[in-house]
Each structure stands twice: as C-alpha cells, then as structure tokens.
Short mmCIF file of C-alpha atoms in Angstrom, two decimals:
data_model
loop_
_atom_site.label_atom_id
_atom_site.label_comp_id
_atom_site.label_asym_id
_atom_site.label_seq_id
_atom_site.Cartn_x
_atom_site.Cartn_y
_atom_site.Cartn_z
CA UNK A 322 -0.14 0.08 0.09
CA UNK A 323 1.06 3.46 -0.62
CA UNK A 324 1.32 5.28 2.01
CA UNK A 325 -0.24 8.97 1.95
CA UNK A 326 1.95 11.77 1.59
CA UNK A 327 2.19 14.60 3.62
CA UNK A 328 1.34 17.55 1.47
CA UNK A 329 4.07 20.67 2.67
CA UNK A 330 2.58 23.95 3.05
CA UNK A 331 3.42 26.01 0.08
CA UNK A 332 5.13 29.57 0.35
CA UNK A 333 1.57 30.96 -0.87
CA UNK A 334 -0.35 29.53 2.25
CA UNK A 335 2.54 30.66 4.43
CA UNK A 336 2.30 34.01 3.00
CA UNK A 337 -1.45 34.32 3.50
CA UNK A 338 -0.97 33.39 6.95
CA UNK A 339 2.01 35.97 7.85
CA UNK A 340 1.71 38.32 5.19
CA UNK A 341 3.69 41.05 6.75
CA UNK A 342 6.72 38.37 7.78
CA UNK A 343 8.86 39.24 4.18
CA UNK A 344 8.21 43.06 4.88
CA UNK A 345 9.63 42.74 8.48
CA UNK A 346 12.60 40.48 7.42
CA UNK A 347 13.55 43.23 4.82
CA UNK A 348 13.65 45.84 7.30
CA UNK A 349 15.84 43.81 9.49
CA UNK A 350 18.24 43.85 6.78
CA UNK A 351 17.43 47.71 6.24
CA UNK A 352 17.63 49.27 9.85
CA UNK A 353 21.30 48.15 10.79
CA UNK A 354 22.51 50.67 8.09
CA UNK A 355 20.28 53.77 8.78
CA UNK A 356 21.10 56.34 11.13
CA UNK A 357 19.91 56.80 14.56
CA UNK A 358 17.46 59.54 13.46
CA UNK A 359 16.26 57.64 10.45
CA UNK A 360 15.55 54.32 12.75
CA UNK A 361 13.67 56.61 15.24
CA UNK A 362 11.48 57.78 11.90
CA UNK A 363 10.89 54.27 11.12
CA UNK A 364 10.16 52.90 14.30
CA UNK A 365 7.52 55.53 14.91
CA UNK A 366 5.68 54.09 11.80
CA UNK A 367 4.30 50.97 13.33
CA UNK A 368 4.62 48.64 16.56
CA UNK A 369 6.24 46.28 14.63
CA UNK A 370 8.90 48.06 13.36
CA UNK A 371 9.34 49.78 17.11
CA UNK A 372 10.12 46.21 18.18
CA UNK A 373 12.46 45.92 15.29
CA UNK A 374 14.62 48.86 16.17
CA UNK A 375 15.19 47.92 20.00
CA UNK A 376 17.36 45.24 19.41
CA UNK A 377 19.27 47.38 17.20
CA UNK A 378 19.94 50.20 19.49
CA UNK A 379 20.67 47.61 21.96
CA UNK A 380 23.29 45.79 20.14
CA UNK A 381 25.22 49.31 19.19
CA UNK A 382 25.48 50.43 22.85
CA UNK A 383 26.99 47.14 23.31
CA UNK A 384 29.81 47.32 20.98
CA UNK A 385 31.07 50.67 19.40
CA UNK A 386 33.69 48.58 17.21
CA UNK A 387 31.01 46.49 15.47
CA UNK A 388 33.00 43.38 16.31
CA UNK A 389 36.06 44.81 14.32
CA UNK A 390 38.21 44.78 17.87
CA UNK A 391 39.69 41.87 19.55
CA UNK A 392 36.77 42.74 22.55
CA UNK A 393 33.54 44.43 22.50
CA UNK A 394 33.63 48.37 23.37
CA UNK A 395 30.60 49.39 25.05
CA UNK A 396 28.64 52.68 26.03
CA UNK A 397 27.34 53.74 29.26
CA UNK A 398 25.20 56.33 29.63
CA UNK A 399 23.09 57.61 32.99
CA UNK A 400 23.32 61.23 32.04
CA UNK A 401 20.85 61.58 29.02
CA UNK A 402 18.95 59.46 26.75
CA UNK A 403 21.84 58.99 23.95
CA UNK A 404 22.38 55.40 24.05
CA UNK A 405 25.55 55.33 21.82
CA UNK A 406 27.21 58.09 19.56
CA UNK A 407 27.24 57.38 15.97
CA UNK A 408 29.99 56.92 13.54
CA UNK A 409 31.87 55.03 11.07
CA UNK A 410 33.68 52.62 12.30
CA UNK A 411 37.45 51.89 10.84
CA UNK A 412 40.19 49.92 13.43
CA UNK A 413 43.32 51.46 11.07
CA UNK A 414 43.94 54.49 8.69
CA UNK A 415 41.98 54.95 5.69
CA UNK A 416 43.22 56.68 2.71
CA UNK A 417 40.10 57.74 0.19
CA UNK A 418 41.11 58.21 -3.23
CA UNK A 419 38.37 61.08 -3.69
CA UNK A 420 35.74 62.36 -2.00
CA UNK A 421 33.23 60.79 -3.86
CA UNK A 422 34.59 57.43 -2.64
CA UNK A 423 34.12 58.02 0.74
CA UNK A 424 31.52 55.59 2.38
CA UNK A 425 28.46 57.04 3.85
CA UNK A 426 26.84 54.13 5.49
CA UNK A 427 27.98 51.32 7.19
CA UNK A 428 26.00 48.08 8.74
CA UNK A 429 25.82 48.31 13.09
CA UNK A 430 23.43 46.49 15.13
CA UNK A 431 22.32 43.42 12.75
CA UNK A 432 22.18 40.25 14.99
CA UNK A 433 24.82 38.68 12.54
CA UNK A 434 27.78 41.28 11.99
CA UNK A 435 28.95 40.97 8.30
CA UNK A 436 32.47 41.14 7.24
CA UNK A 437 31.11 43.22 3.89
CA UNK A 438 30.50 46.21 6.15
CA UNK A 439 34.33 46.93 7.13
CA UNK A 440 35.83 49.91 5.28
CA UNK A 441 38.34 48.94 2.86
CA UNK A 442 41.90 50.32 3.59
CA UNK A 443 44.71 51.04 1.22
CA UNK A 444 48.16 50.37 2.19
CA UNK A 445 50.65 53.27 0.90
CA UNK A 446 53.70 51.52 0.66
CA UNK A 447 57.17 52.72 0.20
CA UNK A 448 58.79 51.68 -3.26
CA UNK A 449 62.33 51.44 -4.92
CA UNK A 450 63.34 52.98 -8.02
CA UNK A 451 62.00 50.17 -10.10
CA UNK A 452 58.64 50.62 -8.63
CA UNK A 453 58.75 47.42 -6.18
CA UNK A 454 57.85 47.63 -2.82
CA UNK A 455 60.76 48.18 -0.48
CA UNK A 456 61.31 44.57 1.31
CA UNK A 457 61.49 44.11 5.22
CA UNK A 458 62.58 41.29 6.81
CA UNK A 459 62.81 37.39 6.12
CA UNK A 460 62.46 36.52 9.82
CA UNK A 461 59.29 33.70 10.19
CA UNK A 462 58.88 34.85 14.00
CA UNK A 463 60.63 38.35 15.28
CA UNK A 464 60.13 37.89 19.19
CA UNK A 465 62.88 40.39 20.20
CA UNK A 466 65.60 39.46 22.51
CA UNK A 467 67.45 42.41 23.63
CA UNK A 468 70.76 40.36 24.45
CA UNK A 469 70.59 39.37 20.72
CA UNK A 470 72.25 42.06 18.59
CA UNK A 471 71.16 39.73 15.10
CA UNK A 472 67.73 40.31 16.01
CA UNK A 473 64.79 41.56 13.46
CA UNK A 474 66.16 44.55 11.54
CA UNK A 475 62.56 45.96 11.69
CA UNK A 476 62.59 46.31 15.71
CA UNK A 477 63.07 49.85 16.74
CA UNK A 478 63.23 50.42 20.64
CA UNK A 479 60.22 51.86 22.38
CA UNK A 480 60.96 53.00 25.59
CA UNK A 481 62.53 56.41 25.86
CA UNK A 482 61.10 57.50 22.49
CA UNK A 483 58.31 59.02 20.63
CA UNK A 484 59.10 56.74 17.54
CA UNK A 485 59.00 53.22 16.85
CA UNK A 486 59.33 50.74 13.93
CA UNK A 487 57.60 47.40 13.40
CA UNK A 488 57.32 44.56 10.90
CA UNK A 489 54.85 45.50 8.21
CA UNK A 490 53.15 44.57 4.94
CA UNK A 491 56.63 43.61 3.12
CA UNK A 492 58.10 41.14 5.72
CA UNK A 493 57.88 37.63 5.78
CA UNK A 494 56.37 37.41 8.79
CA UNK A 495 52.78 36.84 9.54
CA UNK A 496 50.25 38.97 11.86
CA UNK A 497 51.17 37.12 15.28
CA UNK A 498 54.51 38.39 14.79
CA UNK A 499 56.05 39.64 18.30
CA UNK A 500 57.09 42.72 16.47
CA UNK A 501 53.34 43.80 15.52
CA UNK A 502 52.14 44.63 18.60
CA UNK A 503 50.23 47.81 17.43
CA UNK A 504 48.58 45.83 14.43
CA UNK A 505 46.37 43.57 16.03
CA UNK A 506 43.67 46.06 17.26
CA UNK A 507 42.64 46.74 20.83
CA UNK A 508 43.35 44.13 23.16
CA UNK A 509 42.54 45.61 26.36
CA UNK A 510 38.83 46.29 27.71
CA UNK A 511 37.64 49.65 27.35
CA UNK A 512 34.54 51.11 27.63
CA UNK A 513 32.73 54.67 26.53
CA UNK A 514 30.94 56.66 29.30
CA UNK A 515 29.21 59.70 28.86
CA UNK A 516 29.79 62.87 31.18
CA UNK A 517 27.60 65.58 31.64
CA UNK A 518 30.34 68.03 30.93
CA UNK A 519 32.59 66.45 28.84
CA UNK A 520 30.39 64.26 26.45
CA UNK A 521 31.45 60.84 25.68
CA UNK A 522 34.73 59.80 27.43
CA UNK A 523 36.84 56.47 27.11
CA UNK A 524 37.49 54.61 30.09
CA UNK A 525 39.69 51.88 31.15
CA UNK A 526 37.42 48.44 31.80
CA UNK A 527 40.74 46.72 33.32
CA UNK A 528 44.02 47.43 34.95
CA UNK A 529 46.45 48.39 32.37
CA UNK A 530 50.01 48.03 32.91
CA UNK A 531 52.66 50.76 32.26
CA UNK A 532 53.83 50.66 28.89
CA UNK A 533 51.12 48.42 27.32
CA UNK A 534 49.51 49.24 24.14
CA UNK A 535 46.01 50.53 24.23
CA UNK A 536 44.82 51.53 20.75
CA UNK A 537 45.97 53.36 17.62
CA UNK A 538 44.23 56.51 16.48
CA UNK A 539 42.47 55.77 13.10
CA UNK A 540 40.60 57.60 10.84
CA UNK A 541 40.72 59.16 7.37
CA UNK A 542 44.26 60.35 6.36
CA UNK A 543 43.68 63.90 4.65
CA UNK A 544 45.69 66.51 2.24
CA UNK A 545 46.26 69.50 4.06
CA UNK A 546 44.29 71.13 1.70
CA UNK A 547 41.54 69.16 2.59
CA UNK A 548 42.23 69.07 6.25
CA UNK A 549 42.31 73.07 6.16
CA UNK A 550 38.79 73.04 4.47
CA UNK A 551 37.29 70.63 7.15
CA UNK A 552 38.82 72.49 9.93
CA UNK A 553 36.78 75.99 8.94
CA UNK A 554 34.14 74.00 8.65
CA UNK A 555 34.36 72.26 12.20
CA UNK A 556 35.30 75.46 13.74
CA UNK A 557 31.67 76.98 12.45
CA UNK A 558 29.53 74.10 13.88
CA UNK A 559 31.76 74.10 17.24
CA UNK A 560 30.97 77.97 17.69
CA UNK A 561 28.18 76.93 19.85
CA UNK A 562 29.86 74.39 21.91
CA UNK A 563 27.56 71.66 21.01
CA UNK A 564 30.04 69.81 18.34
CA UNK A 565 33.57 68.30 18.97
CA UNK A 566 35.71 67.53 16.03
CA UNK A 567 38.52 64.85 16.05
CA UNK A 568 40.88 66.15 13.58
CA UNK A 569 44.45 65.40 14.39
CA UNK A 570 47.37 66.79 12.88
CA UNK A 571 50.76 65.14 13.48
CA UNK A 572 54.38 66.47 11.90
CA UNK A 573 57.29 64.05 11.72
CA UNK A 574 60.29 65.79 11.58
CA UNK A 575 62.68 64.11 8.96
CA UNK A 576 65.94 62.67 9.70
CA UNK A 577 67.71 65.78 8.04
CA UNK A 578 66.16 68.06 10.51
CA UNK A 579 65.35 70.79 7.95
CA UNK A 580 61.86 69.36 7.05
CA UNK A 581 58.69 67.56 8.47
CA UNK A 582 55.96 65.80 7.11
CA UNK A 583 52.27 66.78 8.32
CA UNK A 584 49.80 64.06 8.44
CA UNK A 585 46.38 64.89 8.78
CA UNK A 586 44.11 61.95 10.48
CA UNK A 587 40.17 62.84 10.83
CA UNK A 588 38.34 60.95 12.78
CA UNK A 589 35.29 62.75 12.94
CA UNK A 590 33.14 60.80 10.59
CA UNK A 591 35.17 57.81 10.44
CA UNK A 592 37.34 56.67 13.27
CA UNK A 593 37.83 54.12 16.01
CA UNK A 594 37.85 54.43 19.66
CA UNK A 595 40.71 56.78 20.20
CA UNK A 596 38.21 59.55 18.99
CA UNK A 597 36.81 59.17 22.34
CA UNK A 598 40.08 60.18 24.50
CA UNK A 599 39.76 63.61 25.73
CA UNK A 600 42.51 66.35 26.45
CA UNK A 601 44.41 66.54 29.82
CA UNK A 602 46.44 69.70 30.64
CA UNK A 603 49.06 67.89 32.81
CA UNK A 604 49.53 64.88 29.81
CA UNK A 605 46.93 62.53 31.37
CA UNK A 606 48.06 58.75 31.53
CA UNK A 607 48.58 58.07 28.14
CA UNK A 608 51.77 58.93 25.87
CA UNK A 609 51.84 58.68 22.06
CA UNK A 610 54.24 57.44 20.00
CA UNK A 611 54.73 57.27 15.61
CA UNK A 612 54.91 53.74 14.84
CA UNK A 613 56.06 53.03 11.51
CA UNK A 614 55.53 49.20 9.65
CA UNK A 615 58.18 48.05 7.43
CA UNK A 616 57.47 49.24 3.86
CA UNK A 617 54.65 51.49 4.86
CA UNK A 618 55.00 55.48 3.62
CA UNK A 619 53.26 56.80 6.86
CA UNK A 620 53.58 55.78 10.56
CA UNK A 621 50.54 55.76 12.74
CA UNK A 622 49.77 57.23 16.06
CA UNK A 623 49.59 54.86 18.67
CA UNK A 624 48.84 55.40 22.37
CA UNK A 625 50.56 53.42 25.19
CA UNK A 626 49.69 53.91 28.80
CA UNK A 627 52.62 56.05 30.71
CA UNK A 628 51.72 54.74 33.91
CA UNK A 629 49.72 51.64 35.51
CA UNK A 630 45.88 52.93 34.76
CA UNK A 631 43.20 51.47 37.13
CA UNK A 632 40.02 49.94 36.09
CA UNK A 633 37.38 52.94 35.65
CA UNK A 634 40.04 55.24 35.25
CA UNK A 635 39.42 57.61 32.43
CA UNK A 636 42.05 57.77 29.43
CA UNK A 637 43.53 61.29 28.56
CA UNK A 638 46.64 62.79 26.85
CA UNK A 639 47.42 66.31 25.97
CA UNK A 640 46.42 67.52 22.54
CA UNK A 641 48.98 70.12 22.45
CA UNK A 642 48.65 73.99 23.23
CA UNK A 643 44.50 74.55 23.40
CA UNK A 644 42.94 77.83 22.98
CA UNK A 645 40.08 78.68 25.87
CA UNK A 646 37.21 80.40 23.71
CA UNK A 647 34.50 81.87 25.57
CA UNK A 648 32.04 81.03 22.12
CA UNK A 649 33.72 77.15 21.65
CA UNK A 650 34.57 74.23 23.53
CA UNK A 651 35.55 74.39 27.09
CA UNK A 652 38.41 72.07 28.89
CA UNK A 653 37.05 70.13 31.60
CA UNK A 654 39.84 67.83 32.30
CA UNK A 655 40.16 69.25 35.97
CA UNK A 656 43.95 69.01 35.97
CA UNK A 657 46.22 71.35 38.05
CA UNK A 658 47.78 72.86 34.72
CA UNK A 659 44.51 73.78 33.60
CA UNK A 660 43.26 75.72 36.98
CA UNK A 661 46.67 77.15 37.28
CA UNK A 662 46.39 78.56 33.44
CA UNK A 663 42.93 79.76 34.52
CA UNK A 664 44.26 81.50 37.81
CA UNK A 665 47.08 82.95 35.39
CA UNK A 666 45.00 84.29 32.94
CA UNK A 667 42.63 85.79 36.10
CA UNK A 668 45.91 87.49 37.43
CA UNK A 669 46.63 89.22 33.68
CA UNK A 670 43.08 90.46 33.45
CA UNK A 671 43.03 91.78 37.04
CA UNK A 672 46.73 93.52 36.58
CA UNK A 673 45.29 95.35 33.44
CA UNK A 674 42.64 97.08 36.08
CA UNK A 675 45.32 98.39 38.34
CA UNK A 676 47.85 97.27 41.08
CA UNK A 677 45.22 97.47 43.89
CA UNK A 678 42.64 94.92 42.84
CA UNK A 679 45.31 92.95 41.93
CA UNK A 680 46.89 93.10 45.39
CA UNK A 681 43.41 92.09 47.00
CA UNK A 682 42.47 89.36 44.61
CA UNK A 683 45.59 87.46 43.28
CA UNK A 684 46.41 86.10 46.90
CA UNK A 685 42.93 84.78 46.81
CA UNK A 686 43.52 82.81 43.68
CA UNK A 687 46.58 81.71 45.29
CA UNK A 688 45.21 80.53 48.33
CA UNK A 689 42.38 78.52 46.03
CA UNK A 690 44.99 77.13 43.89
CA UNK A 691 46.52 75.69 46.71
CA UNK A 692 43.07 74.33 48.31
CA UNK A 693 42.62 72.70 44.62
CA UNK A 694 45.94 71.07 44.63
CA UNK A 695 45.16 69.64 48.30
CA UNK A 696 41.86 68.54 47.21
CA UNK A 697 42.95 66.94 43.81
CA UNK A 698 46.08 65.27 45.79
CA UNK A 699 43.26 63.80 48.43
CA UNK A 700 40.75 62.61 45.51
CA UNK A 701 43.85 60.43 43.95
CA UNK A 702 44.96 58.83 47.25
CA UNK A 703 41.62 57.25 47.69
#
C-alpha cells in the first residue's frame, strides 16, 4: 500500500498566514544601515518596526567597534537619553582616493555582523626606483631579544622615544609576529562613558600596566588642503559649544632636521575608539608614539599607558596647546595645569585693571590654587 504523503504548506499559504513577515524581514536587513535619526523615524510608523529597532539600538550600545576589535567596547550613559554615539568605524587608517568614494553607510547592530561592512583601507607603501615595494625582514618570528644583537632589523626600541618601528606588509612574518604589537587591534577592555560636561569619554575597563599598548588613532588620512577646509567647517559647527571634531594634525620631523611631514587624521566621521579620548592639560595617563611599519609610507599614531591605569579610570592625553574660547568648547579635564592656567589668565586680566585690585584678588587665587591642589591630591589617594 502506498502511504499518504504529507502535503507541505506552500509558500503562498505561509504568506497568507503571515503577510507582513517578508516585509519585516526586509527591514531587519535595512535598519542596521540607517542613522539613529532614520531609525527613530521608522520606528514611529508601526509597533512591529518599533520592536525590530529596539534590539538594534541595544546591540549598537553594546559594542562601538562593530565586532572589528578583539573585545567589545560598550557605551555607558546615565546622564541623558543618548544610548550611543553614531560614526563609521575603522580599526586602521583610511586613505580615501576621492571625496566621492567616501562611504556614507555602514551596517551596525544587525544580529549577524557581516565583514562586508568593514571599510576598505588602502596600504600606501614605500617603493624603490624600479617601483617594487621596499622589502622588510625575512624573519618567520620576530620575538625580540635585547641580548641578541642580530635580532629583527625592523625592530626599534620603544622605551624613551616617541618613535618606533615594527614589521610591516613587506615582511615575511605574519600578524602573530612579536614585532607587530600595535597591528592586532585593541586588546584591553575599554568602555565609552557619557559625562555631563565632557560628553563621551574613553575609560579603562580593566587594569592597564605601564607601557602597555592601548589603541591607535584611526581615521581618514587627508591632504593639508582638505584638512584645512574641514577645520574651517568644524570651527563654525563648534561655535555654539555643541560640536566636537576629531581632526588631529601630526608633524613628523625628517632625519635631516630641515623638514617635517604633516599627517592629517580625521576621526570625526570615520574613526575608532581613540576619537573619544579627551584632552588633559597635565598630559593624562597616555603617551603617544609614531609607529612606522616596514615598507609603509606613513606612520601610525599609537597610544601606550604612561603609568599604571586603574579600572574605571578615564584615559587622556595632551592635545598640545589649546585655546580656551568663550564661544567654543571648554576644557573640563580638571588637572592642576588647567586650574593654574585659568588662575594665571585671571591674574593678567586683573593686572590690567590696576595694582590695587590685583593686590587684593591675586592672593585669593593663590590660596584657591593651593586648596584645589590639596583636594586633587586627596582624591588621587582614595
């Protein structure tokens, strides 16, 4: 006897039972590519879309790196209703060929992160007269031994210098090489915390030892002309104090000492977690090193712990000389150097009004400085 065959439900019957399922599945693919404002507008159109958008927001706030780093980097906000900061993420430097080729979208918050959302970075390499890439070392493993005088030729001592050298794309070793410390991404636990005055700030989420690598400053590599154009635009946007750019200008002095190479890295629209490191007038707890990979034309700006950093401690470094403007962003680092700078500026202002007022008010500022110094020292000891 022939057994009766079970009739499988056709796709037509399934569609008739759940007519909106294909529609919702389509939006599950689209929503991760939208900006926060666009997701908010879409979620207001129906309850179903509102339910779909909530997990995307949670996944975005749980990892700023889009799974491109070794560890997730979450957002923490107890100040306002901003769950995360929106930007395009790149773990390394980008060298855009033209303004029209710059990406405007990146998937973020989908249930299954895809490598297709990773922004492509071009490697700019040194070449010889024949056009061939300058070769690096032939080592299979470059674990440096200070007692070995015939170690990897790509190695350059990190300690006591603001310059360093590592193996690069033209070397025979792989990414696991011991002399590629800064090329493997973020390997310490970090978190991005919302502050009522500073905005988003980068914090250590674990104990970080002195001299340990933290992260590099990744973003768009710009020409000086484009960097100047963007800086003018950013200055106008920041005039109301509600916008902060992340355009960093570096100058590498050439061996001749007669010239320097200017490097413009803009992490305002496209960058990594380093864009959340705030300025500290006393130098902060991070030191910067220009790290050049063998065969690479441009160095990378990398951050190392200048001292032992405790868990839940904010990360900071000196941006260099800053200008305090009444109509722009203010410095809230709270360091002694900032307070001394403010007091000294107050002294100069008072001096212009006459010696009598200065004689009365300057000692008050000095006493205030001593009190603030004692409080700061006490807080550090706790």
